[in-house]
Every structure is written in structure tokens, then in C-alpha cells.
Coordinates of C-alpha atoms in Angstrom, one line a residue:
M1 CA 65.5 29.5 50.4
K2 CA 66.9 29.8 54.0
T3 CA 66.0 27.2 56.5
P4 CA 64.0 28.8 59.4
P5 CA 66.1 29.0 62.6
S6 CA 63.3 27.2 64.5
T7 CA 63.8 24.2 62.2
I8 CA 67.5 24.0 63.0
F9 CA 67.2 24.9 66.7
P10 CA 64.3 23.2 68.6
H11 CA 62.5 25.4 71.1
L12 CA 63.8 28.6 69.5
D13 CA 60.5 29.5 67.8
R14 CA 58.6 29.4 71.1
A15 CA 61.2 31.5 72.8
E16 CA 61.3 34.1 70.0
T17 CA 57.5 34.4 69.8
A18 CA 57.2 34.9 73.6
L19 CA 60.0 37.5 73.5
K20 CA 58.6 39.4 70.6
N21 CA 55.2 39.8 72.3
K22 CA 56.9 40.9 75.5
I23 CA 59.2 43.4 73.8
R24 CA 56.4 44.9 71.7
R25 CA 54.1 45.3 74.7
E26 CA 56.8 46.9 76.9
E27 CA 57.9 49.3 74.2
A28 CA 54.3 50.4 73.7
Q29 CA 54.0 51.0 77.4
Y30 CA 57.2 53.0 77.4
G31 CA 56.0 55.1 74.4
R32 CA 52.7 55.8 76.3
N33 CA 50.8 55.8 73.0
G34 CA 49.2 52.3 73.2
K35 CA 50.7 51.2 69.9
A36 CA 52.9 48.2 69.7
P37 CA 55.9 49.2 67.6
D38 CA 58.5 46.8 66.1
S39 CA 61.5 49.1 66.4
L40 CA 63.3 47.2 69.2
W41 CA 62.2 43.8 68.1
N42 CA 63.5 44.4 64.6
H43 CA 66.8 45.6 66.1
V44 CA 67.3 42.5 68.2
L45 CA 66.4 40.3 65.2
R46 CA 68.9 42.1 63.0
V47 CA 71.6 41.7 65.7
A48 CA 70.8 38.0 66.1
R49 CA 71.3 37.5 62.4
L50 CA 74.5 39.5 62.4
A51 CA 75.7 37.5 65.4
Q52 CA 75.0 34.2 63.6
R53 CA 76.9 35.4 60.6
L54 CA 79.8 36.4 62.7
G55 CA 79.6 33.2 64.7
V56 CA 80.0 31.1 61.5
S57 CA 83.1 33.0 60.6
E58 CA 84.6 33.1 64.1
G59 CA 83.8 29.5 65.0
V60 CA 81.2 30.3 67.8
D61 CA 78.1 28.2 68.3
P62 CA 75.3 29.7 66.1
L63 CA 72.5 28.9 68.5
A64 CA 74.4 30.8 71.3
C65 CA 74.9 33.7 68.9
R66 CA 71.3 33.8 68.0
L67 CA 70.0 33.7 71.6
A68 CA 72.5 36.3 72.7
G69 CA 71.4 38.6 69.8
I70 CA 67.7 38.1 70.4
F71 CA 67.9 38.6 74.2
H72 CA 70.6 41.3 74.5
D73 CA 68.1 44.1 74.7
A74 CA 65.2 42.1 76.1
G75 CA 65.2 44.2 79.3
K76 CA 65.5 47.7 77.7
F77 CA 61.9 48.7 78.5
R78 CA 61.2 46.3 81.4
G79 CA 57.9 47.3 83.0
G80 CA 57.4 50.0 80.4
A81 CA 60.4 52.0 81.7
Y82 CA 64.0 52.6 80.7
H83 CA 66.4 51.2 83.3
H84 CA 63.6 50.0 85.4
D85 CA 64.3 50.3 89.1
D86 CA 67.7 52.0 88.1
R87 CA 69.0 48.6 87.0
P88 CA 71.0 48.3 83.8
E89 CA 69.0 46.9 81.0
E90 CA 71.4 44.0 80.6
E91 CA 70.5 42.7 84.1
W92 CA 66.8 42.8 83.1
S93 CA 67.7 41.1 79.8
V94 CA 69.2 38.2 81.7
T95 CA 66.1 38.0 83.9
T96 CA 63.9 37.9 80.8
L97 CA 66.1 35.2 79.3
R98 CA 65.7 33.0 82.3
E99 CA 61.9 33.6 82.5
I100 CA 61.3 32.8 78.9
T101 CA 63.7 29.9 78.3
G102 CA 63.3 28.3 81.7
N103 CA 60.9 25.6 80.7
L104 CA 61.7 25.2 77.0
G105 CA 64.4 22.6 77.2
F106 CA 67.5 24.6 76.4
E107 CA 70.7 23.2 77.9
P108 CA 71.5 25.1 81.1
S109 CA 75.1 25.5 80.1
L110 CA 73.9 27.3 76.9
I111 CA 71.7 29.7 78.8
E112 CA 74.6 30.4 81.2
Q113 CA 76.9 31.2 78.3
V114 CA 74.4 33.6 76.9
E115 CA 73.8 35.2 80.3
D116 CA 77.6 35.8 80.7
A117 CA 77.9 37.4 77.3
I118 CA 75.1 39.8 77.9
L119 CA 76.3 40.8 81.4
Q120 CA 79.9 41.1 80.1
L121 CA 78.8 43.8 77.7
Y122 CA 77.6 45.9 80.7
R123 CA 80.6 45.1 82.9
N124 CA 83.1 45.7 80.1
D125 CA 85.2 42.8 81.3
P126 CA 88.8 42.9 80.4
E127 CA 88.7 39.3 79.0
P128 CA 85.4 38.9 77.2
T129 CA 84.3 35.5 76.0
P130 CA 84.2 34.8 72.2
L131 CA 80.4 35.1 72.4
T132 CA 80.6 38.5 74.1
R133 CA 82.9 39.7 71.3
I134 CA 80.4 38.4 68.7
L135 CA 77.5 40.2 70.5
F136 CA 79.4 43.4 70.9
D137 CA 80.3 43.5 67.2
A138 CA 76.8 42.5 66.0
D139 CA 75.1 45.2 68.1
N140 CA 77.5 47.9 66.7
L141 CA 77.4 46.7 63.1
D142 CA 73.6 47.2 63.1
K143 CA 74.3 51.0 63.5
L144 CA 76.6 51.2 60.5
G145 CA 76.2 51.6 56.8
R146 CA 73.2 52.4 54.8
L147 CA 70.9 50.3 57.0
G148 CA 72.3 52.0 60.1
V149 CA 71.5 55.4 58.5
A150 CA 68.0 54.3 57.7
N151 CA 67.5 53.1 61.3
Y152 CA 68.8 56.4 62.6
F153 CA 66.1 58.3 60.9
I154 CA 63.4 55.8 61.9
K155 CA 64.5 56.1 65.6
E156 CA 64.5 59.9 65.4
G157 CA 61.0 59.9 63.9
L158 CA 59.8 57.5 66.6
R159 CA 61.2 60.0 69.2
G160 CA 59.3 62.8 67.6
R161 CA 62.3 64.5 66.0
G162 CA 62.0 65.3 62.3
I163 CA 64.8 67.1 60.4
S164 CA 65.5 69.7 63.0
A165 CA 68.5 71.2 64.8
S166 CA 68.1 68.7 67.6
M167 CA 68.3 65.8 65.2
L168 CA 71.3 67.3 63.4
Y169 CA 73.3 67.7 66.6
R170 CA 72.8 64.0 67.2
I171 CA 74.6 63.1 64.0
T172 CA 77.7 63.7 66.1
I173 CA 77.1 60.3 67.7
E174 CA 76.7 58.4 64.4
L175 CA 79.8 59.9 62.9
T176 CA 81.9 59.3 66.0
Y177 CA 80.9 55.7 66.3
A178 CA 81.5 55.2 62.5
R179 CA 84.9 56.7 62.8
H180 CA 86.1 54.3 65.5
A181 CA 84.2 51.1 64.7
P182 CA 86.7 49.6 62.2
H183 CA 89.4 49.9 65.0
C184 CA 87.4 48.9 68.1
L185 CA 85.2 46.0 67.1
A186 CA 86.2 42.8 68.9
T187 CA 86.5 40.2 66.1
A188 CA 88.5 40.1 62.8
T189 CA 85.2 39.6 60.9
G190 CA 83.5 42.4 62.7
R191 CA 86.3 44.8 62.0
Q192 CA 86.3 43.8 58.3
M193 CA 82.6 44.4 58.0
A194 CA 82.9 47.7 59.9
A195 CA 85.6 48.9 57.5
A196 CA 83.2 48.4 54.6
R197 CA 80.2 49.9 56.3
A198 CA 81.6 52.9 58.2
P199 CA 82.5 55.0 55.1
E200 CA 78.9 54.6 53.9
T201 CA 77.7 56.2 57.2
R202 CA 80.2 59.1 57.1
E203 CA 79.7 59.8 53.4
F204 CA 75.9 59.9 53.7
F205 CA 75.8 62.3 56.6
S206 CA 78.4 64.5 55.0
Y207 CA 76.4 64.8 51.8
F208 CA 73.2 65.2 53.9
L209 CA 74.6 68.2 55.8
D210 CA 75.8 69.7 52.5
S211 CA 72.4 69.3 51.0
I212 CA 70.4 71.0 53.7
R213 CA 73.0 73.8 53.9
Q214 CA 72.6 74.4 50.1
D215 CA 68.9 74.5 50.5
G216 CA 69.2 77.2 53.2
L217 CA 67.7 75.0 55.9
Y218 CA 70.5 74.6 58.5
D219 CA 74.2 75.6 58.4
F220 CA 75.7 72.7 60.4
I221 CA 79.3 71.7 59.9
I222 CA 81.5 68.7 61.0
E223 CA 84.5 69.5 63.2
E224 CA 87.0 67.0 64.5
V225 CA 87.6 67.6 68.2
D226 CA 90.1 65.7 70.4
F227 CA 88.9 65.0 73.9
N228 CA 90.5 62.6 76.5
N229 CA 92.3 60.6 73.8
L230 CA 89.1 60.4 71.7
T231 CA 88.4 62.1 68.4
I232 CA 84.8 63.3 68.2
D233 CA 83.1 64.3 65.0
V234 CA 81.1 67.2 66.4
V235 CA 78.2 68.4 64.3
A236 CA 77.0 71.9 65.2
P237 CA 75.9 75.1 63.6
R238 CA 78.4 77.7 62.6
A239 CA 76.5 80.3 64.7
C240 CA 73.3 80.5 66.7
E241 CA 70.1 81.5 64.9
C242 CA 70.4 84.9 66.7
G243 CA 73.8 85.4 65.0
N244 CA 76.0 85.1 68.0
P245 CA 78.9 82.6 68.4
I246 CA 78.3 79.3 70.1
A247 CA 80.4 78.1 73.0
R248 CA 81.2 74.4 73.4
R249 CA 81.8 72.3 76.6
I250 CA 82.7 68.6 76.7
W251 CA 83.0 66.5 79.8
E252 CA 82.9 62.8 80.7
I253 CA 81.2 61.1 83.7
P254 CA 80.4 57.5 84.8
G255 CA 76.9 56.4 83.7
I256 CA 74.7 53.5 84.5
K257 CA 76.1 51.3 81.8
C258 CA 79.1 53.1 80.3
S259 CA 81.4 56.1 80.5
E260 CA 79.3 59.0 79.2
I261 CA 80.5 61.8 76.9
H262 CA 78.5 64.9 77.4
L263 CA 78.6 67.6 74.8
E264 CA 77.0 71.0 75.4
H265 CA 76.6 73.9 72.9
S266 CA 75.3 77.2 74.3
C267 CA 74.8 80.6 72.6
T268 CA 77.0 83.4 73.9
G269 CA 74.2 85.9 73.2
C270 CA 70.9 84.2 74.0
S271 CA 69.6 81.4 76.2
S272 CA 69.8 78.7 73.6
V273 CA 71.5 75.5 74.9
H274 CA 71.7 72.0 73.5
E275 CA 73.2 69.0 75.3
L276 CA 73.7 65.4 74.2
K277 CA 75.3 62.4 75.7
F278 CA 76.6 59.1 74.4
C279 CA 78.7 56.2 75.5
R280 CA 82.3 56.6 74.9
P281 CA 83.5 54.2 72.1
R282 CA 85.8 51.4 73.3
L283 CA 89.0 52.1 71.5
A284 CA 91.5 49.4 70.5
G285 CA 93.7 48.4 73.5
Q286 CA 91.0 49.3 76.0
A287 CA 89.2 46.7 78.1
G288 CA 86.6 44.9 76.0
C289 CA 88.2 45.7 72.7

């Protein structure tokens, strides 16, 4: 039986309970449905556990790893809004970290270390701390493998998207991240774990698209597209439902927290247009990788 983290780390249980209540309340406000989902809380909990596992292998303080994982998305729905007051969620996460841990007896140097790690993720610092590298890897590993696939469908469902064309287009993001993860994670342990998990992601979605094609539901294919020194696994239909060809446009612009890849598909014969955007993966040799 595993020893509860709160037994090993005094004060942690109170901090996590307070954060869980806050995250669930703000996510419910953001969803505007009055329900208190556990989607974000479960994500940060998984990231915290992955961070601890990575920390043990990489020689980084497990308490710092746990706190960084738990609080890294604490500001995502601050005030019931995404990027409240047009501030990056990492800045709000640090604010929440200070608010919750301020009177719980944590060492100030520990909290400062966690703050730096969370903010470095946003700034994409060229020389990230070991804790930042751990946090970066843990957050990305949660999106990979069979569990990552399951979480993808859960998130799509929470956003009101069933198995639809809109959802299928977004598989582009999952496949592209899975392609690059084994090469761009920041720790040796993280890269090793990504190398084991990424093929699971890519294999599942390939079979999934084959299955719905064979059932006559959607005829989407995967195409490797090179753009600005990045290979993107574009998932799109062979043709529009009206039978006309589909034109593709890709561009990149600075976003609030990352460099954003925008991908647009538009029918050449009707008004059908689909656009998605995602953060550009940090490739090996780039800052933060």
C-alpha cells in the first residue's frame, strides 16, 4: 500500500484540499452549468504523480515536484474565465499557489522554486531549472499513451463534441504532439517514457480512423505536412461532404502563452470552413527543450 503524500509531506493535505475545492468551483463557473467537474483536478493530480516519479529518477525534490504538478494549472479558470484579465494562466497559478500555501508552513524557498518552475513554462526560458524540466515532461506525458487517448475523448465530450468532423480534425494535435514528444521532452526519463507511450497514441488513432472509414461514417486521412521546420500530422477529409476539394492553409502567430500553429481547411465549392490552433511543439535544440 502506498503511503499517502500528506503523511510524507506535512501541510500538503490541507493545500491540496483547498486547491481541489477551488479548481472544481472555478471549472464549474467556466462551464456555466453549475456542475463541479473533476476534469482539471484529475489532470493536475496525474501530472503531480508523474512529476514525483520523474523527480525520483532525475534526483529532484519530490515535494517540489508534487507541488509544481498540483499547482501548474491552478489558474486555468481563475474567476470562472480562461486567461482571466488576459493574463496567462501560469501567472494566476502562481497567485493561487501563494494564496493557498501562504499560511501553511511551507519553506519560502520551496514555494519560490515552484513559482519559478511554473512561470518558466510560460516564458520558455532558455535555461530551465531541473524542476521546470520535470514539470514540462509530466504535463506532456499525461497526454500520451492509452490514458492520454482516454482523456482526449473525455475532454471532447465535456466540450460537447462527440464523434464528429470537428473532433476528428482535432486528432491532428494529438498525433503531432505524439510524433515529437520522444524528441522534445526535457529529461532522459521523460523521453524514455514518451518513446514507450507515443506509439500507443499514434497506433490507436490510426486504427480509429480506419474503423470509422470502414463503417462509412467519415473518410478522414492522415497526411504528413512540413511547415516551418515542423512535421504536422494533419487529419482531414479527402473531400468536402459536398464532393468538392478542400483547400488547406497553415500559418503561425504569437499567442498569449506560446507560438500558435493555425490550420484552416475550407471547401473550394461551398462555405464549409474548419480552423484549429495549437501550441507549436518545442523541438530538440530549441529553447526549453
